[in-house]
Amino acid sequence: MYLDLPDARVVVTDALLEMQDNIADTIEARAMSCIYGDAGLGKTFGVEQALKQLEPDLLLSLKFTRSRPGPKDLRWALFDEMGLPSKKPGTPTEFDELLRKSLPRRRYVILCDEAQQYRRECFEFVRNLWDACKRDRPAVLFVGGKEAYDTLCSDPALASRIYIRQEVLPMHESEVLTVIPKFHPAWEGVDERLILKADTNKCGGAFRMWAKVTFLCLRGMTVLRKDCIDEEVLDWALRRC
């Protein structure tokens, strides 16, 4: 949501810096890693920022509109993302063989976003495909809620192949006070007490909620005819969250 918030800025947080380092290490090692945490903490946005330096046609982004995708969905998505010129194979065995031959040709990065929606068979499918590619493997990033991490850890064959595990946590209060005034100019010069009040009552260190509260504060400034965020504006916004 905060990308649609007028005047919002991309800000550097400790989690984002760690994410960038971990993703770079994963790509260099051609490994599988997992970035996980609660919704609204900026996982997907952070990963996308970290991958911006990657050539677009090397990123195989597996995103699904349907919930609980299965291995068939992953096969079709990989086929389409790689732009393979052949006709889609008719059987899973033929399909997997085509993918095993095609993936090692380039230094692909497979992004499995919203991985908490994956069935266990999807994780096993990716692991088997990664194993089969041997030395010329793609890098794989699983990004999602804690359910994705729990599924990976519950299977020894999967858990042993995860190179880096990063849990994305909410911003600490001290980081909120530093980051939020940089995130949006409406918070510049606002009393720290009000910033902490917003974080304690609604935001909880999560960027998605901070975007929502900021949007409502901007609306409140218009309705209440204020030129800055004060206690009245903040209370108006918090009542509507």
mmCIF file of N, CA, C and O in Angstrom, residues 167-216:
data_model
loop_
_atom_site.group_PDB
_atom_site.id
_atom_site.type_symbol
_atom_site.label_atom_id
_atom_site.label_comp_id
_atom_site.label_asym_id
_atom_site.label_seq_id
_atom_site.Cartn_x
_atom_site.Cartn_y
_atom_site.Cartn_z
ATOM 1 N N GLU A 167 14.358 -14.119 9.813
ATOM 2 C CA GLU A 167 13.033 -13.729 10.281
ATOM 3 C C GLU A 167 12.969 -12.198 10.300
ATOM 4 O O GLU A 167 13.787 -11.542 10.931
ATOM 5 N N VAL A 168 11.988 -11.664 9.585
ATOM 6 C CA VAL A 168 11.799 -10.217 9.555
ATOM 7 C C VAL A 168 10.885 -9.837 10.714
ATOM 8 O O VAL A 168 9.754 -10.311 10.809
ATOM 9 N N LEU A 169 11.382 -8.991 11.583
ATOM 10 C CA LEU A 169 10.655 -8.598 12.789
ATOM 11 C C LEU A 169 10.167 -7.154 12.676
ATOM 12 O O LEU A 169 10.711 -6.367 11.892
ATOM 13 N N PRO A 170 9.158 -6.778 13.461
ATOM 14 C CA PRO A 170 8.721 -5.379 13.479
ATOM 15 C C PRO A 170 9.855 -4.467 13.938
ATOM 16 O O PRO A 170 10.748 -4.881 14.667
ATOM 17 N N MET A 171 9.791 -3.221 13.501
ATOM 18 C CA MET A 171 10.790 -2.247 13.933
ATOM 19 C C MET A 171 10.666 -2.008 15.436
ATOM 20 O O MET A 171 9.570 -1.944 15.989
ATOM 21 N N HIS A 172 11.807 -1.879 16.092
ATOM 22 C CA HIS A 172 11.832 -1.502 17.507
ATOM 23 C C HIS A 172 11.471 -0.024 17.614
ATOM 24 O O HIS A 172 11.605 0.749 16.661
ATOM 25 N N GLU A 173 11.014 0.383 18.786
ATOM 26 C CA GLU A 173 10.598 1.773 18.989
ATOM 27 C C GLU A 173 11.689 2.768 18.601
ATOM 28 O O GLU A 173 11.412 3.805 17.995
ATOM 29 N N SER A 174 12.926 2.465 18.953
ATOM 30 C CA SER A 174 14.022 3.388 18.637
ATOM 31 C C SER A 174 14.203 3.519 17.127
ATOM 32 O O SER A 174 14.507 4.609 16.615
ATOM 33 N N GLU A 175 14.001 2.419 16.393
ATOM 34 C CA GLU A 175 14.119 2.468 14.942
ATOM 35 C C GLU A 175 12.935 3.212 14.337
ATOM 36 O O GLU A 175 13.093 3.952 13.355
ATOM 37 N N VAL A 176 11.744 3.036 14.904
ATOM 38 C CA VAL A 176 10.559 3.757 14.439
ATOM 39 C C VAL A 176 10.801 5.261 14.490
ATOM 40 O O VAL A 176 10.497 5.995 13.543
ATOM 41 N N LEU A 177 11.373 5.733 15.601
ATOM 42 C CA LEU A 177 11.609 7.172 15.762
ATOM 43 C C LEU A 177 12.606 7.711 14.741
ATOM 44 O O LEU A 177 12.540 8.881 14.358
ATOM 45 N N THR A 178 13.501 6.856 14.292
ATOM 46 C CA THR A 178 14.488 7.266 13.292
ATOM 47 C C THR A 178 13.946 7.168 11.873
ATOM 48 O O THR A 178 14.157 8.058 11.048
ATOM 49 N N VAL A 179 13.223 6.079 11.607
ATOM 50 C CA VAL A 179 12.816 5.751 10.241
ATOM 51 C C VAL A 179 11.565 6.501 9.783
ATOM 52 O O VAL A 179 11.507 6.991 8.650
ATOM 53 N N ILE A 180 10.550 6.582 10.634
ATOM 54 C CA ILE A 180 9.260 7.119 10.192
ATOM 55 C C ILE A 180 9.336 8.575 9.707
ATOM 56 O O ILE A 180 8.735 8.916 8.676
ATOM 57 N N PRO A 181 10.083 9.474 10.373
ATOM 58 C CA PRO A 181 10.198 10.832 9.819
ATOM 59 C C PRO A 181 10.870 10.855 8.443
ATOM 60 O O PRO A 181 10.658 11.800 7.668
ATOM 61 N N LYS A 182 11.664 9.854 8.130
ATOM 62 C CA LYS A 182 12.281 9.760 6.811
ATOM 63 C C LYS A 182 11.330 9.114 5.798
ATOM 64 O O LYS A 182 11.449 9.335 4.594
ATOM 65 N N PHE A 183 10.401 8.299 6.313
ATOM 66 C CA PHE A 183 9.455 7.573 5.472
ATOM 67 C C PHE A 183 8.472 8.519 4.791
ATOM 68 O O PHE A 183 8.135 8.368 3.620
ATOM 69 N N HIS A 184 7.991 9.521 5.534
ATOM 70 C CA HIS A 184 7.033 10.464 4.949
ATOM 71 C C HIS A 184 7.245 11.850 5.566
ATOM 72 O O HIS A 184 7.370 11.976 6.790
ATOM 73 N N PRO A 185 7.245 12.901 4.730
ATOM 74 C CA PRO A 185 7.508 14.255 5.252
ATOM 75 C C PRO A 185 6.466 14.738 6.262
ATOM 76 O O PRO A 185 6.757 15.644 7.053
ATOM 77 N N ALA A 186 5.275 14.131 6.266
ATOM 78 C CA ALA A 186 4.254 14.549 7.237
ATOM 79 C C ALA A 186 4.695 14.294 8.670
ATOM 80 O O ALA A 186 4.195 14.941 9.602
ATOM 81 N N TRP A 187 5.636 13.349 8.864
ATOM 82 C CA TRP A 187 6.101 13.017 10.216
ATOM 83 C C TRP A 187 7.340 13.802 10.625
ATOM 84 O O TRP A 187 7.792 13.683 11.763
ATOM 85 N N GLU A 188 7.884 14.594 9.719
ATOM 86 C CA GLU A 188 9.068 15.377 10.049
ATOM 87 C C GLU A 188 8.702 16.444 11.083
ATOM 88 O O GLU A 188 7.762 17.219 10.895
ATOM 89 N N GLY A 189 9.419 16.481 12.174
ATOM 90 C CA GLY A 189 9.182 17.473 13.209
ATOM 91 C C GLY A 189 8.028 17.168 14.151
ATOM 92 O O GLY A 189 7.752 17.947 15.068
ATOM 93 N N VAL A 190 7.354 16.024 13.940
ATOM 94 C CA VAL A 190 6.247 15.646 14.820
ATOM 95 C C VAL A 190 6.806 15.181 16.165
ATOM 96 O O VAL A 190 7.849 14.508 16.220
ATOM 97 N N ASP A 191 6.126 15.535 17.227
ATOM 98 C CA ASP A 191 6.528 15.146 18.576
ATOM 99 C C ASP A 191 6.737 13.625 18.636
ATOM 100 O O ASP A 191 5.872 12.845 18.207
ATOM 101 N N GLU A 192 7.881 13.204 19.161
ATOM 102 C CA GLU A 192 8.174 11.770 19.259
ATOM 103 C C GLU A 192 7.100 11.036 20.055
ATOM 104 O O GLU A 192 6.824 9.857 19.801
ATOM 105 N N ARG A 193 6.500 11.708 21.012
ATOM 106 C CA ARG A 193 5.446 11.086 21.815
ATOM 107 C C ARG A 193 4.269 10.644 20.933
ATOM 108 O O ARG A 193 3.692 9.576 21.143
ATOM 109 N N LEU A 194 3.948 11.452 19.924
ATOM 110 C CA LEU A 194 2.846 11.111 19.020
ATOM 111 C C LEU A 194 3.228 9.953 18.100
ATOM 112 O O LEU A 194 2.403 9.087 17.789
ATOM 113 N N ILE A 195 4.477 9.937 17.657
ATOM 114 C CA ILE A 195 4.939 8.821 16.812
ATOM 115 C C ILE A 195 4.865 7.507 17.592
ATOM 116 O O ILE A 195 4.378 6.492 17.083
ATOM 117 N N LEU A 196 5.305 7.526 18.829
ATOM 118 C CA LEU A 196 5.249 6.322 19.657
ATOM 119 C C LEU A 196 3.813 5.952 19.982
ATOM 120 O O LEU A 196 3.480 4.747 20.069
ATOM 121 N N LYS A 197 2.949 6.935 20.136
ATOM 122 C CA LYS A 197 1.528 6.652 20.385
ATOM 123 C C LYS A 197 0.918 5.914 19.191
ATOM 124 O O LYS A 197 0.182 4.934 19.371
ATOM 125 N N ALA A 198 1.218 6.373 17.989
ATOM 126 C CA ALA A 198 0.719 5.710 16.788
ATOM 127 C C ALA A 198 1.263 4.290 16.682
ATOM 128 O O ALA A 198 0.534 3.345 16.342
ATOM 129 N N ASP A 199 2.535 4.132 17.009
ATOM 130 C CA ASP A 199 3.137 2.801 16.905
ATOM 131 C C ASP A 199 2.560 1.848 17.944
ATOM 132 O O ASP A 199 2.262 0.693 17.633
ATOM 133 N N THR A 200 2.378 2.317 19.162
ATOM 134 C CA THR A 200 1.861 1.470 20.232
ATOM 135 C C THR A 200 0.410 1.092 20.008
ATOM 136 O O THR A 200 0.012 -0.060 20.228
ATOM 137 N N ASN A 201 -0.404 2.037 19.541
ATOM 138 C CA ASN A 201 -1.839 1.802 19.413
ATOM 139 C C ASN A 201 -2.229 1.044 18.148
ATOM 140 O O ASN A 201 -3.192 0.275 18.174
ATOM 141 N N LYS A 202 -1.483 1.272 17.053
ATOM 142 C CA LYS A 202 -1.927 0.666 15.795
ATOM 143 C C LYS A 202 -0.827 0.037 14.953
ATOM 144 O O LYS A 202 -1.013 -1.021 14.370
ATOM 145 N N CYS A 203 0.317 0.686 14.872
ATOM 146 C CA CYS A 203 1.288 0.292 13.842
ATOM 147 C C CYS A 203 2.155 -0.895 14.216
ATOM 148 O O CYS A 203 2.471 -1.734 13.362
ATOM 149 N N GLY A 204 2.573 -0.991 15.456
ATOM 150 C CA GLY A 204 3.356 -2.132 15.901
ATOM 151 C C GLY A 204 4.624 -2.374 15.118
ATOM 152 O O GLY A 204 5.039 -3.522 14.922
ATOM 153 N N GLY A 205 5.249 -1.315 14.625
ATOM 154 C CA GLY A 205 6.504 -1.475 13.898
ATOM 155 C C GLY A 205 6.364 -2.033 12.505
ATOM 156 O O GLY A 205 7.359 -2.423 11.892
ATOM 157 N N ALA A 206 5.130 -2.061 11.970
ATOM 158 C CA ALA A 206 4.876 -2.640 10.640
ATOM 159 C C ALA A 206 4.633 -1.530 9.623
ATOM 160 O O ALA A 206 3.786 -0.655 9.827
ATOM 161 N N PHE A 207 5.342 -1.586 8.503
ATOM 162 C CA PHE A 207 5.232 -0.543 7.494
ATOM 163 C C PHE A 207 3.836 -0.444 6.901
ATOM 164 O O PHE A 207 3.358 0.648 6.571
ATOM 165 N N ARG A 208 3.174 -1.575 6.708
ATOM 166 C CA ARG A 208 1.846 -1.523 6.103
ATOM 167 C C ARG A 208 0.889 -0.703 6.959
ATOM 168 O O ARG A 208 0.106 0.109 6.450
ATOM 169 N N MET A 209 0.960 -0.889 8.288
ATOM 170 C CA MET A 209 0.100 -0.125 9.170
ATOM 171 C C MET A 209 0.545 1.337 9.244
ATOM 172 O O MET A 209 -0.288 2.244 9.350
ATOM 173 N N TRP A 210 1.841 1.580 9.175
ATOM 174 C CA TRP A 210 2.307 2.958 9.173
ATOM 175 C C TRP A 210 1.824 3.689 7.924
ATOM 176 O O TRP A 210 1.492 4.884 7.986
ATOM 177 N N ALA A 211 1.760 3.004 6.802
ATOM 178 C CA ALA A 211 1.235 3.621 5.582
ATOM 179 C C ALA A 211 -0.238 3.972 5.746
ATOM 180 O O ALA A 211 -0.686 5.052 5.348
ATOM 181 N N LYS A 212 -0.982 3.049 6.356
ATOM 182 C CA LYS A 212 -2.416 3.291 6.566
ATOM 183 C C LYS A 212 -2.641 4.475 7.499
ATOM 184 O O LYS A 212 -3.462 5.356 7.218
ATOM 185 N N VAL A 213 -1.931 4.504 8.622
ATOM 186 C CA VAL A 213 -2.081 5.602 9.583
ATOM 187 C C VAL A 213 -1.650 6.927 8.954
ATOM 188 O O VAL A 213 -2.296 7.963 9.154
ATOM 189 N N THR A 214 -0.568 6.909 8.188
ATOM 190 C CA THR A 214 -0.110 8.139 7.534
ATOM 191 C C THR A 214 -1.154 8.648 6.549
ATOM 192 O O THR A 214 -1.446 9.864 6.507
ATOM 193 N N PHE A 215 -1.716 7.740 5.765
ATOM 194 C CA PHE A 215 -2.760 8.123 4.806
ATOM 195 C C PHE A 215 -3.934 8.782 5.522
ATOM 196 O O PHE A 215 -4.448 9.821 5.101
ATOM 197 N N LEU A 216 -4.356 8.182 6.637
ATOM 198 C CA LEU A 216 -5.477 8.737 7.394
ATOM 199 C C LEU A 216 -5.114 10.061 8.065
ATOM 200 O O LEU A 216 -5.958 10.955 8.178
#
